[in-house]
PDB file of C-alpha atoms in Angstrom:
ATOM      1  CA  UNK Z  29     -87.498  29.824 -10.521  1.00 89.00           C
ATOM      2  CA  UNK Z  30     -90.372  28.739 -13.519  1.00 89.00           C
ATOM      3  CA  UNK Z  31     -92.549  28.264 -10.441  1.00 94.00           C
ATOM      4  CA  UNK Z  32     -92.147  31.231  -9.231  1.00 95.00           C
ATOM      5  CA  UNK Z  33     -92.302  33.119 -12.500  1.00 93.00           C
ATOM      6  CA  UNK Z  34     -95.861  31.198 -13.663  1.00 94.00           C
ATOM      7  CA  UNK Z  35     -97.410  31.251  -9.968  1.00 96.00           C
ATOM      8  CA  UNK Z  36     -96.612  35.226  -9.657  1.00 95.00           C
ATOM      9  CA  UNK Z  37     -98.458  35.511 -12.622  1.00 93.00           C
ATOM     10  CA  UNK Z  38    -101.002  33.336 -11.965  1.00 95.00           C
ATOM     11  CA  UNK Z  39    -101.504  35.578  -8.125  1.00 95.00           C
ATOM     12  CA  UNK Z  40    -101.480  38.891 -10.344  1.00 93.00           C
ATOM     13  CA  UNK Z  41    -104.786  37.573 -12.599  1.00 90.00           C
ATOM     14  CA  UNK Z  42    -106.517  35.856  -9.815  1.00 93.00           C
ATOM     15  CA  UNK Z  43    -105.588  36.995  -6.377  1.00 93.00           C
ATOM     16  CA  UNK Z  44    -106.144  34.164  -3.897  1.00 96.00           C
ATOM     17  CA  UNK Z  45    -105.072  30.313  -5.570  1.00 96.00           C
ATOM     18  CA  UNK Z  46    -104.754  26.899  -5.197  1.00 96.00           C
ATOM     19  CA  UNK Z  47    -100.858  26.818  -4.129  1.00 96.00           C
ATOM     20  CA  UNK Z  48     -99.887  24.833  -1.340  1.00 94.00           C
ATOM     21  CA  UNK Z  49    -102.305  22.130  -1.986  1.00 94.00           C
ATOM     22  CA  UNK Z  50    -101.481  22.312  -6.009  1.00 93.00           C
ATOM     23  CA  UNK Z  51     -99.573  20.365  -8.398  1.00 90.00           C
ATOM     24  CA  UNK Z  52    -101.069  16.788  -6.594  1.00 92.00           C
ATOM     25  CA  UNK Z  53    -102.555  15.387  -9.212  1.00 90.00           C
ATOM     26  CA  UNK Z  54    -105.280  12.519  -8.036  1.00 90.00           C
ATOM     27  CA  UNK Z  55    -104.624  13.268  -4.622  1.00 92.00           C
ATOM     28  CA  UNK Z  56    -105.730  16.770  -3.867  1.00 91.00           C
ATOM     29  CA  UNK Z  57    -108.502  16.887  -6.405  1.00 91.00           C
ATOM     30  CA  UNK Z  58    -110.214  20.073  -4.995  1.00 93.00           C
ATOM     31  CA  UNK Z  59    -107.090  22.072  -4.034  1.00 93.00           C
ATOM     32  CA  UNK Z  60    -107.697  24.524  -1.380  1.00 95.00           C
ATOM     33  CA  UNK Z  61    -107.428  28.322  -2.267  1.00 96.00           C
ATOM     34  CA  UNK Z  62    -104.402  29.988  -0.302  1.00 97.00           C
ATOM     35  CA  UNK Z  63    -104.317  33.956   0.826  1.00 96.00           C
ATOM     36  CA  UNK Z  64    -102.152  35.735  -2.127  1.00 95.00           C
ATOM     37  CA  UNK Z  65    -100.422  37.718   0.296  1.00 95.00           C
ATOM     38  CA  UNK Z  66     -98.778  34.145   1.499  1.00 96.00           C
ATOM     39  CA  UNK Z  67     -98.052  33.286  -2.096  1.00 97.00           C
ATOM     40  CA  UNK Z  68     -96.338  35.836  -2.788  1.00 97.00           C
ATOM     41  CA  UNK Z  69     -94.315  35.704   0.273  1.00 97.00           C
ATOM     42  CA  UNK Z  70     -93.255  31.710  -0.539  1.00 97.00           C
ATOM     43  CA  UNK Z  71     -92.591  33.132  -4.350  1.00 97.00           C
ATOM     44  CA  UNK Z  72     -89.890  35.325  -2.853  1.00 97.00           C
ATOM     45  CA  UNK Z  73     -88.487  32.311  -0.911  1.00 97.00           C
ATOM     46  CA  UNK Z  74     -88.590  30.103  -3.887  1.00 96.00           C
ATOM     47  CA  UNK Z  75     -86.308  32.454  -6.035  1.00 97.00           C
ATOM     48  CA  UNK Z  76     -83.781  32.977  -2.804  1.00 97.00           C
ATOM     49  CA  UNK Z  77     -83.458  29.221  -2.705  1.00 96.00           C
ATOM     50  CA  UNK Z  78     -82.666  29.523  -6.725  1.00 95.00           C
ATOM     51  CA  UNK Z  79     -80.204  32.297  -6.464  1.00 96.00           C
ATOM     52  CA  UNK Z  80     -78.392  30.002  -3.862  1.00 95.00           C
ATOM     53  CA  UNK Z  81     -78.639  27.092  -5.831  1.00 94.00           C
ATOM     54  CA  UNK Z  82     -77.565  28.606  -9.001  1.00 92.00           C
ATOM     55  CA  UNK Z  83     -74.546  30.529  -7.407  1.00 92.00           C
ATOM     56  CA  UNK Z  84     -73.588  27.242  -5.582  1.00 92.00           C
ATOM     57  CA  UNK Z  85     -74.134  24.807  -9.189  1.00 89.00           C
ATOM     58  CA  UNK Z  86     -73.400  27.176 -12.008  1.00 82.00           C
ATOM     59  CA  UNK Z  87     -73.716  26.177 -15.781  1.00 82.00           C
ATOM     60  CA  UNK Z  88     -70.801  23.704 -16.581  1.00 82.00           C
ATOM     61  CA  UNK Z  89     -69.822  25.042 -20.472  1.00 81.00           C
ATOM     62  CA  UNK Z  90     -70.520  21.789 -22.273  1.00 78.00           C
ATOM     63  CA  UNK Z  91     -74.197  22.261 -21.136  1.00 76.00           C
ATOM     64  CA  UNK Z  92     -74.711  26.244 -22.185  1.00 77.00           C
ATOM     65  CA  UNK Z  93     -76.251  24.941 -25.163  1.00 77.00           C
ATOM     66  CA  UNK Z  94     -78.821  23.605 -23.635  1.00 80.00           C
ATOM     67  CA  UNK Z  95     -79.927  27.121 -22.048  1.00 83.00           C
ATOM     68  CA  UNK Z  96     -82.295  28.780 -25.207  1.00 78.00           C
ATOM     69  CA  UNK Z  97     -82.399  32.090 -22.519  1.00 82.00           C
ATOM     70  CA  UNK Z  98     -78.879  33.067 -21.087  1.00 85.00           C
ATOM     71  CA  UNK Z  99     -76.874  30.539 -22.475  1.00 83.00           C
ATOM     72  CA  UNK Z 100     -75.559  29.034 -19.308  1.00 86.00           C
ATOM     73  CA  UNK Z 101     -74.739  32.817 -17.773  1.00 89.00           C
ATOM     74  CA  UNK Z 102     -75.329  32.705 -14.291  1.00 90.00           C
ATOM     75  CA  UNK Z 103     -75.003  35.975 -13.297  1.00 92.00           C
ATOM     76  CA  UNK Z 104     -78.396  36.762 -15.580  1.00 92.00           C
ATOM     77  CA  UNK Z 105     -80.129  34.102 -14.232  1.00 93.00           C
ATOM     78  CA  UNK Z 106     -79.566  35.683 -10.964  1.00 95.00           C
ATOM     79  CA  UNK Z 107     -80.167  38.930 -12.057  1.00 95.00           C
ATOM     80  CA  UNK Z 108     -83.733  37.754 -13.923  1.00 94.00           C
ATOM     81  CA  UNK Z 109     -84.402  35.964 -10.265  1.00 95.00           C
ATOM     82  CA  UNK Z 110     -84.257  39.282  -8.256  1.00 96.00           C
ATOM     83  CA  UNK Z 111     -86.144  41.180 -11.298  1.00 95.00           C
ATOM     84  CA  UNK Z 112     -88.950  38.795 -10.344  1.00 95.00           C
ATOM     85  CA  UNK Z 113     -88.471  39.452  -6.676  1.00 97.00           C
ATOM     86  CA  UNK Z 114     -88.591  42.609  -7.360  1.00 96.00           C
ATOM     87  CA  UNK Z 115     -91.947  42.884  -9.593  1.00 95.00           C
ATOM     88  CA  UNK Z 116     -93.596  40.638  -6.473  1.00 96.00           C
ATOM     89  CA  UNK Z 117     -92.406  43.236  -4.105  1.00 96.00           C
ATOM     90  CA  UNK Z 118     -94.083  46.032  -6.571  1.00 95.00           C
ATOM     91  CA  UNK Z 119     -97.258  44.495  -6.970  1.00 94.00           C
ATOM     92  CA  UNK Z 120     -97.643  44.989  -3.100  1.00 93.00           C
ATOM     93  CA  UNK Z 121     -96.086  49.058  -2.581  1.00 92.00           C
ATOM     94  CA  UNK Z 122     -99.390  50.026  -2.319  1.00 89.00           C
ATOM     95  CA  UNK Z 123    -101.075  47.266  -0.234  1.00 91.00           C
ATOM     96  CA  UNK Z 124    -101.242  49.365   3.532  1.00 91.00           C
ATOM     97  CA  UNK Z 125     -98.863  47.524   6.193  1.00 93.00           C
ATOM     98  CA  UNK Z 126     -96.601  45.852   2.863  1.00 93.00           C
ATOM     99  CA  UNK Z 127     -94.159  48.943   3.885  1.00 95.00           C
ATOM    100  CA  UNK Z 128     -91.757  47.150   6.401  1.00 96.00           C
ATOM    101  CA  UNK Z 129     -91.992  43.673   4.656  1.00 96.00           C
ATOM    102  CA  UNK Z 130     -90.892  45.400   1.155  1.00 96.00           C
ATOM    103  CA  UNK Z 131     -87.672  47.362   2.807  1.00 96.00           C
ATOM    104  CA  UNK Z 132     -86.398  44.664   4.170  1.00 96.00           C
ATOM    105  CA  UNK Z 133     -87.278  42.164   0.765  1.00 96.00           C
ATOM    106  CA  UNK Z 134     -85.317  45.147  -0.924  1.00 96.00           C
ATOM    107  CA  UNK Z 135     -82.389  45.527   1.102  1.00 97.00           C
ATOM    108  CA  UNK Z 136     -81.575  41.614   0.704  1.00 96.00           C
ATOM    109  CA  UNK Z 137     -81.695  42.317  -2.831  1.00 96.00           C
ATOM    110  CA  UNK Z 138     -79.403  45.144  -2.546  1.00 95.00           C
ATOM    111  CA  UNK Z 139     -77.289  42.681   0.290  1.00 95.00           C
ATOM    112  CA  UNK Z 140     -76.953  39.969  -2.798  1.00 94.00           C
ATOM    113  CA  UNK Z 141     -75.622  42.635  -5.273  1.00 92.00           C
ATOM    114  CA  UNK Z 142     -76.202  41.058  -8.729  1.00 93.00           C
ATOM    115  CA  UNK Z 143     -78.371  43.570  -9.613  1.00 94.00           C
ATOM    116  CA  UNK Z 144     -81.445  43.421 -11.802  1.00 94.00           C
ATOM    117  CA  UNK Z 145     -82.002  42.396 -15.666  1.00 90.00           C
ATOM    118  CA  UNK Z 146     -81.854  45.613 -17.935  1.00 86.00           C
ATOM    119  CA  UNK Z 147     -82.006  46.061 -21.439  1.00 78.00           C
ATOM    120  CA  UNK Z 148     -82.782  42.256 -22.567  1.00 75.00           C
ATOM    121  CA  UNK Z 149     -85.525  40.601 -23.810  1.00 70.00           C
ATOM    122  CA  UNK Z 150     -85.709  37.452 -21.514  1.00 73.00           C
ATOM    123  CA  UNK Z 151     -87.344  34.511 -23.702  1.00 63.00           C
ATOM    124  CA  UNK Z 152     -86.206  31.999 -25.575  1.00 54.00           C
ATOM    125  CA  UNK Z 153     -85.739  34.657 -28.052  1.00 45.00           C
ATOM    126  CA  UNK Z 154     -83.579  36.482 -25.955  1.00 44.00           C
ATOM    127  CA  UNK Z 155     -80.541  34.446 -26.720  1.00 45.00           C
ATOM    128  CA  UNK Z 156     -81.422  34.813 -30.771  1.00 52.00           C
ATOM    129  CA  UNK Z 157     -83.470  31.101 -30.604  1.00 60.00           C
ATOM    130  CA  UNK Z 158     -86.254  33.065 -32.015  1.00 67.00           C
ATOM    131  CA  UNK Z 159     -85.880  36.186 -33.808  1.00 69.00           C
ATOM    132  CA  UNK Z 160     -87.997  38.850 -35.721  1.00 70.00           C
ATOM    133  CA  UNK Z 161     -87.424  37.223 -39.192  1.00 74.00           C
ATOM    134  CA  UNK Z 162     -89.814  35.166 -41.401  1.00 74.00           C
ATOM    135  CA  UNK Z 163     -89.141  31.418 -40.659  1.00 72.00           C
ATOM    136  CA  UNK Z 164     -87.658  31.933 -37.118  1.00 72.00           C
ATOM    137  CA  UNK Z 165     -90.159  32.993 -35.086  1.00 73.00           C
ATOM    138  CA  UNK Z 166     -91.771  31.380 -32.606  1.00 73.00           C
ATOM    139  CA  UNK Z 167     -94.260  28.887 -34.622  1.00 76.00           C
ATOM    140  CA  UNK Z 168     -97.219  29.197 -32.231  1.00 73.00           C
ATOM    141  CA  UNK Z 169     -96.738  33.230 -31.418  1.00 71.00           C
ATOM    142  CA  UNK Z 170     -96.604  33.429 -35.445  1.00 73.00           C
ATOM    143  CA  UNK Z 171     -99.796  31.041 -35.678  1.00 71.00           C
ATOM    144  CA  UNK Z 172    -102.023  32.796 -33.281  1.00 69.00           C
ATOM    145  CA  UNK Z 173    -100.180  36.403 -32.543  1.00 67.00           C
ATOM    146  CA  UNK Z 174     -98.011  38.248 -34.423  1.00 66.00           C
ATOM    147  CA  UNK Z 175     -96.231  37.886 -37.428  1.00 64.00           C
ATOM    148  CA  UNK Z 176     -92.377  39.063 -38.267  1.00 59.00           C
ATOM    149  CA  UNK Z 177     -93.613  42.520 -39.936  1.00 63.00           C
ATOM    150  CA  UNK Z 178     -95.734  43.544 -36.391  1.00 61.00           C
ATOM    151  CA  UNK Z 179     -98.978  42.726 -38.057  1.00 65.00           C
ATOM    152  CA  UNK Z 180    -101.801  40.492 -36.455  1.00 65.00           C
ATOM    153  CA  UNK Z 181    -102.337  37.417 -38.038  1.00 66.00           C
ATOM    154  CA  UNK Z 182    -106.015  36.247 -38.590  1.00 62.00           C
ATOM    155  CA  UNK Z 183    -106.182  33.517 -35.799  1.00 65.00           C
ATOM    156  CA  UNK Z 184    -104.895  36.199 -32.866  1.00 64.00           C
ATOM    157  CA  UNK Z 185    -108.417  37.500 -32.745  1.00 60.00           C
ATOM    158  CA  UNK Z 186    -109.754  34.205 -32.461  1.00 63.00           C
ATOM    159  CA  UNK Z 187    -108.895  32.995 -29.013  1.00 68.00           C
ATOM    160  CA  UNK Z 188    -111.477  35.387 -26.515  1.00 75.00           C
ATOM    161  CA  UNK Z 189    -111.958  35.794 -22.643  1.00 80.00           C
ATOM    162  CA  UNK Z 190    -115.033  34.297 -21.273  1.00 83.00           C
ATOM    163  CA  UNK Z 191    -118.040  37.002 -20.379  1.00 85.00           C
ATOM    164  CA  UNK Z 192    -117.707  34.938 -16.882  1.00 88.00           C
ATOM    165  CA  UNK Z 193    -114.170  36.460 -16.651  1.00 87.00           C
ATOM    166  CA  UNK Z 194    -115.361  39.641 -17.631  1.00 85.00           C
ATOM    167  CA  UNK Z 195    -117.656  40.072 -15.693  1.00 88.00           C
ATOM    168  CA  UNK Z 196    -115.726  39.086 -12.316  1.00 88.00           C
ATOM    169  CA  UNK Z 197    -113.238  41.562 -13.084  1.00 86.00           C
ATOM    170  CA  UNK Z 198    -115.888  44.298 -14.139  1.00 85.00           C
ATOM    171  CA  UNK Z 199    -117.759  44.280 -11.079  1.00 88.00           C
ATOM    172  CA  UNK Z 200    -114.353  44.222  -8.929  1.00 87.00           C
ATOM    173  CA  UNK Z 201    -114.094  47.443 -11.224  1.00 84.00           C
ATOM    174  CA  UNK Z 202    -110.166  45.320 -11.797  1.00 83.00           C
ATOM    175  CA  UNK Z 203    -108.955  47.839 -14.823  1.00 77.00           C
ATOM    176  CA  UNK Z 204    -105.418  46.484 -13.916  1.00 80.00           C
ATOM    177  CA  UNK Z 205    -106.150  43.144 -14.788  1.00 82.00           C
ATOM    178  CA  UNK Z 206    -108.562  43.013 -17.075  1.00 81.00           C
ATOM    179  CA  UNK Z 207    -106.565  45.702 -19.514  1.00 78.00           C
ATOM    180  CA  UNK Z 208    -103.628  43.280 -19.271  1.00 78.00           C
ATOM    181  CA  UNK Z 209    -105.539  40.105 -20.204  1.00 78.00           C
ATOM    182  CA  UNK Z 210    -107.424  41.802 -23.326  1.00 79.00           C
ATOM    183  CA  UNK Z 211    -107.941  44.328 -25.388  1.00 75.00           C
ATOM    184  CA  UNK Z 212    -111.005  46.921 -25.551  1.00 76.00           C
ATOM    185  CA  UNK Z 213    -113.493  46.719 -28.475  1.00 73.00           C
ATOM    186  CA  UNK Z 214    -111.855  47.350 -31.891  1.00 64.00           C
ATOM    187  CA  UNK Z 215    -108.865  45.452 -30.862  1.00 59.00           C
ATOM    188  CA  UNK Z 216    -105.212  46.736 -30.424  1.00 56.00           C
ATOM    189  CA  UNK Z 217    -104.632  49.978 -31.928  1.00 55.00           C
ATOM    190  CA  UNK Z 218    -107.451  51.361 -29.637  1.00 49.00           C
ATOM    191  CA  UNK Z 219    -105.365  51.127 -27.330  1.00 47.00           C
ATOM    192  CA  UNK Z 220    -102.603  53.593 -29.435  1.00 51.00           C
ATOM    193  CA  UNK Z 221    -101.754  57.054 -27.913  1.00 51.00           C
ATOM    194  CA  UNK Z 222    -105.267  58.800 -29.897  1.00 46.00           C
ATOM    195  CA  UNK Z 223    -107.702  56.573 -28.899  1.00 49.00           C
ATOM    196  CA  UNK Z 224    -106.163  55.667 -25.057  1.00 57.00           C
ATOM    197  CA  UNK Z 225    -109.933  56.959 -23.561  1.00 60.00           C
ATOM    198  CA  UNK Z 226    -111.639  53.274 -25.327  1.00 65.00           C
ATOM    199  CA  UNK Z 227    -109.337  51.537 -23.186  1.00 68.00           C
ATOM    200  CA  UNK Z 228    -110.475  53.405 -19.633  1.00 68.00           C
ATOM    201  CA  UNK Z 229    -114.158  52.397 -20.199  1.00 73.00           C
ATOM    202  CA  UNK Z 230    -115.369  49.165 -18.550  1.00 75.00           C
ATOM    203  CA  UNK Z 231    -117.831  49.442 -21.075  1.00 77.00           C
ATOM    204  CA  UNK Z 232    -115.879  48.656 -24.118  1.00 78.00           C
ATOM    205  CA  UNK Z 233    -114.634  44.762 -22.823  1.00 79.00           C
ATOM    206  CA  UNK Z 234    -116.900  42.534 -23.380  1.00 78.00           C
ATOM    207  CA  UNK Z 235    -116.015  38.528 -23.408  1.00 82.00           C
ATOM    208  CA  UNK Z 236    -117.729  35.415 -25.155  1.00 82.00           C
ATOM    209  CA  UNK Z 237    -120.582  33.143 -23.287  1.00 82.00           C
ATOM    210  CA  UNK Z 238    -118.654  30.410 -22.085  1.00 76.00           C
ATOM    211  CA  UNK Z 239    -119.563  26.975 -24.625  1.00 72.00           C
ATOM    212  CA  UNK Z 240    -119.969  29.405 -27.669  1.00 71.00           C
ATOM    213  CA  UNK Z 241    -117.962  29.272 -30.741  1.00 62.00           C
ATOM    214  CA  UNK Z 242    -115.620  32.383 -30.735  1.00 55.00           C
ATOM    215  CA  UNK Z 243    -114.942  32.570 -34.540  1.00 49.00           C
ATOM    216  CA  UNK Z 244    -113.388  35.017 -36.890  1.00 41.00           C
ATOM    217  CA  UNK Z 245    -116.794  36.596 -37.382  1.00 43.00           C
ATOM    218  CA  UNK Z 246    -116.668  38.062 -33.777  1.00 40.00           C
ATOM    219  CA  UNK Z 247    -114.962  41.020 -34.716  1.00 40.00           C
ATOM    220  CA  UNK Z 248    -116.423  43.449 -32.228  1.00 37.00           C
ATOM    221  CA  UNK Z 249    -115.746  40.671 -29.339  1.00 39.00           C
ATOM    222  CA  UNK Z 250    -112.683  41.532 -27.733  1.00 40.00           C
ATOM    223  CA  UNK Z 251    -109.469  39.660 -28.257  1.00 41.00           C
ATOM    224  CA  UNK Z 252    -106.771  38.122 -26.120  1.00 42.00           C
ATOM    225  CA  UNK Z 253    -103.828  40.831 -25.493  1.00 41.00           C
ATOM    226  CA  UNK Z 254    -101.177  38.650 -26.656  1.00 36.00           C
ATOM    227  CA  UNK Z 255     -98.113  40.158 -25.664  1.00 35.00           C
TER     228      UNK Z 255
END
């Protein structure tokens, strides 16, 4: 199921990926690049294979411990499997000929019954491992995101997109991507409901030359959208 939840991700920033032929190590070197459409398609595979493991193996109780997400509930597990089958299937409702494909993904869904996750925060916060409050958050979110009280810490706006990255995405005119990996000029709260029209221009993300220090003095340099 991590597979399919980091690949999924990895197919919604970049489209077409190494997949098949990744994960070798030494011996695939220069993995070849396989069609996203097919990636997806295996990612939906992947987490049926997990839903029938986990319904056919589930958590024995001197082991819940050990689960920092659900705590050993299988049912959620399931549930957060068919969320992510069902944000795959999304991605694609507007790809033309997707139509048929999506029905029938969705109907199996529906044919499983478990349903989908709703109303909870699935992290390793989720099951109160990390919470809001000074000395339990997560150390490297609180390092290099955002602190207890919602505000940015100093190092958040250190970490910055590449101008090659940028400008891939720019000239693809990819708003839906490149709004999701960063923020527009002036950081976060141009993005807040009065200033929403900073965020729609191309012309306000702008990334570091790759090999150049990306330091605190960069303030008009846009930051990572650390969510």
């Amino acid at each position: 199921m991590m597979k399919a939840y980091i690949f999924q991700a990895l197919v919604d920033i970049y489209g077409n990926i190494p997949y098949s032929d990744a994960l070798k190590g030494v011996n695939s070197l220069a993995p070849k690049f396989d069609d996203q459409k097919a990636v997806y398609e295996n990612l939906i595979i992947l987490l049926d294979e997990a839903i029938v493991d986990l319904k056919a193996n589930a958590f024995a109780s001197a082991f819940s411990g050990s689960d920092i997400v659900f705590k050993g509930n299988t049912t959620k597990w399931v549930k957060f499997a068919n969320s992510l089958k069902l944000r795959i299937l999304i991605h694609q409702s507007r790809v033309s000929g997707r139509e048929g494909y999506i029905t029938t993904e969705l109907n199996k869904i529906n044919s499983e019954g478990s349903g989908f996750i709703v109303g909870e925060e699935v992290a390793s916060g989720g099951a109160g491992f990390f919470v809001a409050t000074a000395g339990k958050t997560n150390p490297i979110y609180d390092y290099i995101g955002i602190r207890c009280k919602r505000c940015s810490t100093g190092f958040a706006r250190f970490n910055r997109p590449t101008k090659y990255l940028f400008d891939v995405l720019i000239a693809a005119n990819d708003t839906f991507r490149l709004k999701r990996i960063a923020y527009a000029k002036g950081g976060e709260k141009c993005c807040d409901s009065r200033q929403k029209r900073c965020c729609r221009s191309l012309a306000n993300y702008v990334g570091v030359p790759f090999g150049i220090a990306s330091g605190l003095q960069l303030r008009p340099v846009h930051t990572l959208a650390l969510r």
